[in-house]
Structure formats: structure tokens, C-alpha cells
């Protein structure tokens, strides 16, 4: 079974440029998560989808970050414009349901460097 | 709010040594508790979990017991190997899928 796929794996951009990350969850998983992981810290939730609905986006900086999951499968996270402080690893995860009891399966992440 | 506090690292051990990584939590309600492991360049992988008080999660020789009275979920392994070198994250998850992670503990095992 294929795991969570993310692309690109690495991205280097200059500040004020836009950037987008893509995630394809495990087949059949209806819940999708985007996390931000700063160096030396644990993941912090940015947004959680159940199917195509964003059910928790309270930690998403909506002035520059946006996300979509139009068909309830793969998802895109966008930053526009990027700032130096956005340099981090962006993790995508998926699970079968959003009950809180289930295991989340993580992708390898996209490492973003903003210069 | 909900929080997870992990033992600060890095932790360096010799092969076959005993491992303990402490984890305590604060949560409203009754969370499920998890340990994830992250190898270099990879995403987090579930190591073990426990969903209610006194449950013991175990996998690959690692164990952790859900202690409600001390709000703890300490990770233990009796004999570590070089291949166990990684970053370990303790996490809790409440209803509706909201998860909170600790800051991770880096383990290095030397031959």
C-alpha cells in the first residue's frame, strides 16, 4: 500500500515569492492534516480536513496561507507571499477518520527554505 | 490548553542500554496517547499507542503505559540498538482528531 505522498521534497525560494505544496493521502483515508514542523520542535497543526471540508483551520495564518482539498482526496497548501520565518518542514498526514483514536500516517514532508 | 512535555534531549546511550524517555501531558478530557518515531529525512511513524488508562502500548521492544494518575506515558526499551537512533515524539489526541505533539527527544545509540 502506498503511503502519504508529498511533493516537492525540498523547495528554496526568495521571500515574497509564492510557493505551493502537494499531498496525496493514503487511499481511502478521509481525514487529511497539514502540519508545520520547526527545527527541534514537534508538528503543529495548520489545518484538518474531513473529506473536502476544513473542520479545523484555527491555526492557519489566513493572511498568507491557504489550502484546498477540492475532491476530498489530494490537497494543496499555498503560501503567498512567503516570509523568512516560514522556513520549516511542512508535513501532511492522513487517517481513516477524525475520531482522535486512530493513527495518523505521515508523509516525508516538504522542507522549505526562504531566503 | 492541551500540552505534552517530553524529557529534553539529546539522549546518548550505548548499545544494549536501558532507555526511558519521559512524557507527561495536560489535557481536558480523556485523550489517546501516542509515541511516534522520526528517522532522518522521513516523516513520523507511529511506534505505539494507548487509548485508555492503564493500557500498555508495545511495539519493536518499546513499551509505554498510560498512567492517568500521574498523567504520564513514559517510553521504555530494555535494550536499545544502533538502529533505534531517531527522534521520538510523544503526542495526545482528543476527540475530533485534534493532536498535540511534544518537542521530540533525539536518541543516539552508539555501538
Coordinates of C-alpha atoms in Angstrom, one line a residue:
Chain A
X1 CA 0.0 0.0 0.0
X2 CA 1.4 3.4 -1.0
X3 CA 2.0 5.8 1.9
X4 CA 1.3 9.5 2.0
X5 CA 3.0 11.2 -0.9
X6 CA 4.2 14.8 -0.8
X7 CA 5.9 17.0 -3.3
X8 CA 8.3 18.6 -3.7
X9 CA 10.6 17.2 -1.0
X10 CA 12.7 20.4 -1.0
X11 CA 12.0 23.9 -2.0
X12 CA 14.1 27.0 -1.9
X13 CA 12.5 30.4 -2.7
X14 CA 13.2 34.0 -2.1
X15 CA 11.0 35.9 0.3
X16 CA 7.8 37.4 -1.0
X17 CA 7.5 34.6 -3.6
X18 CA 4.6 32.2 -3.7
X19 CA 5.0 28.5 -3.0
X20 CA 2.7 25.5 -3.1
X21 CA 3.0 22.0 -1.6
X22 CA 1.0 19.0 -2.7
X23 CA -0.2 16.0 -0.7
X24 CA -1.8 12.7 -1.8
X25 CA -3.1 10.8 1.2
X26 CA -3.4 7.0 1.6
X27 CA -6.3 5.7 -0.5
X28 CA -9.5 5.6 1.5
X29 CA -8.4 8.0 4.2
X30 CA -11.0 10.7 4.5
X31 CA -9.1 12.9 7.0
X32 CA -6.1 14.9 5.9
X33 CA -3.9 17.1 8.1
X34 CA -1.3 19.7 7.3
X35 CA 1.3 20.3 10.0
X36 CA 4.2 22.8 10.4
X37 CA 7.4 21.5 12.0
X38 CA 10.0 23.9 13.0
X39 CA 13.5 22.7 13.7
X40 CA 13.8 21.0 17.1
X41 CA 10.0 21.1 17.7
X42 CA 7.1 18.8 17.2
X43 CA 4.5 19.2 14.5
X44 CA 1.8 21.9 14.9
X45 CA -1.5 21.5 13.2
X46 CA -2.3 24.1 10.5
X47 CA -5.5 22.6 9.1
X48 CA -7.5 19.5 9.2
X49 CA -9.9 18.2 6.5
X50 CA -12.6 15.7 6.8
X51 CA -13.3 14.8 3.2
X52 CA -13.4 18.2 1.4
X53 CA -14.4 20.2 4.4
X54 CA -11.9 22.1 6.5
X55 CA -13.1 21.3 10.0
X56 CA -10.2 22.9 11.9
X57 CA -8.2 25.8 10.4
X58 CA -7.9 27.8 13.6
X59 CA -4.1 27.8 13.5
X60 CA -3.7 28.6 9.8
X61 CA -2.4 32.1 9.2
X62 CA -5.1 33.1 6.7
X63 CA -3.5 36.3 5.6
X64 CA -0.8 34.4 3.7
X65 CA -1.7 30.7 3.9
X66 CA -4.4 28.9 2.0
X67 CA -5.3 25.3 1.5
X68 CA -7.7 23.3 -0.6
X69 CA -8.9 19.7 -0.9
X70 CA -11.4 20.1 -3.7
X71 CA -12.4 16.5 -4.4
X72 CA -11.8 15.2 -0.9
X73 CA -8.6 13.4 -1.9
X74 CA -5.4 15.2 -2.6
X75 CA -4.7 18.6 -1.1
X76 CA -2.6 21.7 -1.8
X77 CA -1.2 24.1 0.7
X78 CA -0.1 27.5 -0.5
X79 CA 1.9 30.4 1.0
X80 CA 1.7 33.8 -0.7
X81 CA 3.9 35.7 -0.1
X82 CA 6.5 33.7 1.8
X83 CA 8.4 35.2 4.7
X84 CA 11.8 34.2 6.1
X85 CA 10.0 32.8 9.2
X86 CA 8.1 30.3 7.0
X87 CA 11.3 28.2 6.6
X88 CA 10.3 24.8 8.1
X89 CA 9.1 21.4 7.2
X90 CA 5.5 21.0 6.1
X91 CA 4.1 17.7 6.9
X92 CA 1.0 16.1 5.5
X93 CA -0.8 13.2 7.3
X94 CA -3.9 11.2 6.7
X95 CA -6.2 8.9 8.7
X96 CA -9.3 6.9 8.2
X97 CA -11.4 9.1 10.5
X98 CA -11.1 12.1 12.7
X99 CA -12.2 10.5 15.9
X100 CA -8.9 11.1 17.7
X101 CA -8.4 7.4 18.4
X102 CA -7.0 6.5 15.0
X103 CA -3.4 6.5 13.8
X104 CA -2.2 9.3 11.6
X105 CA 0.1 8.3 8.8
X106 CA 2.7 11.0 7.8
X107 CA 4.3 11.8 4.6
X108 CA 8.1 12.6 4.4
X109 CA 7.4 16.3 4.4
X110 CA 8.5 19.3 2.3
X111 CA 11.4 21.2 3.6
X112 CA 11.1 24.9 2.7
X113 CA 13.9 27.4 2.9
X114 CA 13.0 31.0 2.3
X115 CA 16.0 33.3 1.5
Chain B
X1 CA -4.9 24.3 26.7
X2 CA -3.7 20.8 26.0
X3 CA 0.1 20.2 26.1
X4 CA 2.7 17.5 26.1
X5 CA 6.1 17.8 27.8
X6 CA 8.9 15.5 26.9
X7 CA 12.2 14.9 28.5
X8 CA 14.8 17.1 26.9
X9 CA 17.4 15.6 24.8
X10 CA 19.6 14.7 23.3
X11 CA 20.0 11.3 24.9
X12 CA 23.1 9.2 24.1
X13 CA 23.3 5.6 25.1
X14 CA 25.5 2.6 24.4
X15 CA 24.0 -0.4 22.6
X16 CA 22.1 -2.7 24.9
X17 CA 21.5 0.0 27.5
X18 CA 18.0 0.6 29.0
X19 CA 16.0 3.5 27.6
X20 CA 13.5 5.7 29.3
X21 CA 12.1 8.9 27.7
X22 CA 9.7 10.7 30.0
X23 CA 6.4 12.2 28.7
X24 CA 3.7 14.0 30.7
X25 CA 0.6 15.6 29.4
X26 CA -2.1 18.1 30.3
X27 CA -5.5 17.6 28.7
X28 CA -9.1 18.4 29.2
X29 CA -10.9 15.1 28.9
X30 CA -9.5 11.6 28.2
X31 CA -7.0 11.6 25.4
X32 CA -5.5 8.8 23.4
X33 CA -1.7 8.8 23.8
X34 CA 0.9 8.0 21.1
X35 CA 4.6 7.7 20.6
X36 CA 5.9 8.5 17.1
X37 CA 9.4 8.0 15.8
X38 CA 11.1 10.0 13.1
X39 CA 14.1 8.7 11.3
X40 CA 16.4 11.2 9.4
X41 CA 14.7 12.5 6.3
X42 CA 11.5 10.7 6.9
X43 CA 8.1 11.5 8.2
X44 CA 6.7 10.5 11.6
X45 CA 5.8 6.8 12.1
X46 CA 3.5 5.5 14.8
X47 CA 5.5 3.5 17.3
X48 CA 2.8 2.6 19.8
X49 CA -0.4 3.9 21.3
X50 CA -2.8 3.6 24.2
X51 CA -6.4 4.7 24.2
X52 CA -7.4 4.5 27.9
X53 CA -5.9 4.5 31.4
X54 CA -3.7 1.5 32.3
X55 CA -3.4 0.4 28.7
X56 CA 0.1 -0.6 27.7
X57 CA 1.2 0.0 24.1
X58 CA 4.1 -2.0 22.8
X59 CA 6.0 -2.5 19.5
X60 CA 9.5 -3.5 18.5
X61 CA 10.6 -3.9 22.1
X62 CA 9.3 -0.5 23.1
X63 CA 6.6 -0.1 25.8
X64 CA 4.6 2.7 27.3
X65 CA 1.8 2.6 29.9
X66 CA -1.0 5.2 30.1
X67 CA -0.9 6.4 33.7
X68 CA -3.9 8.7 34.3
X69 CA -2.9 9.3 38.0
X70 CA 0.4 10.8 37.0
X71 CA -0.7 12.0 33.5
X72 CA 2.3 10.2 32.1
X73 CA 3.2 8.0 29.1
X74 CA 6.9 7.2 29.5
X75 CA 8.6 5.3 26.7
X76 CA 10.9 2.4 27.7
X77 CA 13.0 -0.2 26.0
X78 CA 15.1 -2.8 27.7
X79 CA 18.0 -3.0 25.3
X80 CA 18.5 -0.4 22.6
X81 CA 20.2 -0.9 19.3
X82 CA 22.0 1.5 17.0
X83 CA 19.1 1.3 14.6
X84 CA 16.9 2.9 17.3
X85 CA 18.7 6.2 16.8
X86 CA 16.0 8.7 15.8
X87 CA 13.8 11.4 17.2
X88 CA 10.9 10.3 19.4
X89 CA 7.7 12.3 19.8
X90 CA 5.0 11.9 22.4
X91 CA 1.5 13.0 21.4
X92 CA -2.0 13.1 22.6
X93 CA -5.2 13.2 20.7
X94 CA -8.6 14.1 21.9
X95 CA -12.0 13.7 20.2
X96 CA -12.4 15.2 16.8
X97 CA -8.9 14.4 15.8
X98 CA -7.1 17.3 17.4
X99 CA -3.5 16.2 18.2
X100 CA -0.8 17.9 20.3
X101 CA 2.8 16.8 20.0
X102 CA 5.8 17.2 22.3
X103 CA 9.0 18.8 21.0
X104 CA 10.7 15.5 20.5
X105 CA 13.7 13.7 22.1
X106 CA 16.7 12.8 20.0
X107 CA 18.2 9.4 20.8
X108 CA 21.6 8.4 19.6
X109 CA 22.8 4.9 20.3
X110 CA 26.5 4.2 20.0
X111 CA 27.9 0.7 19.2

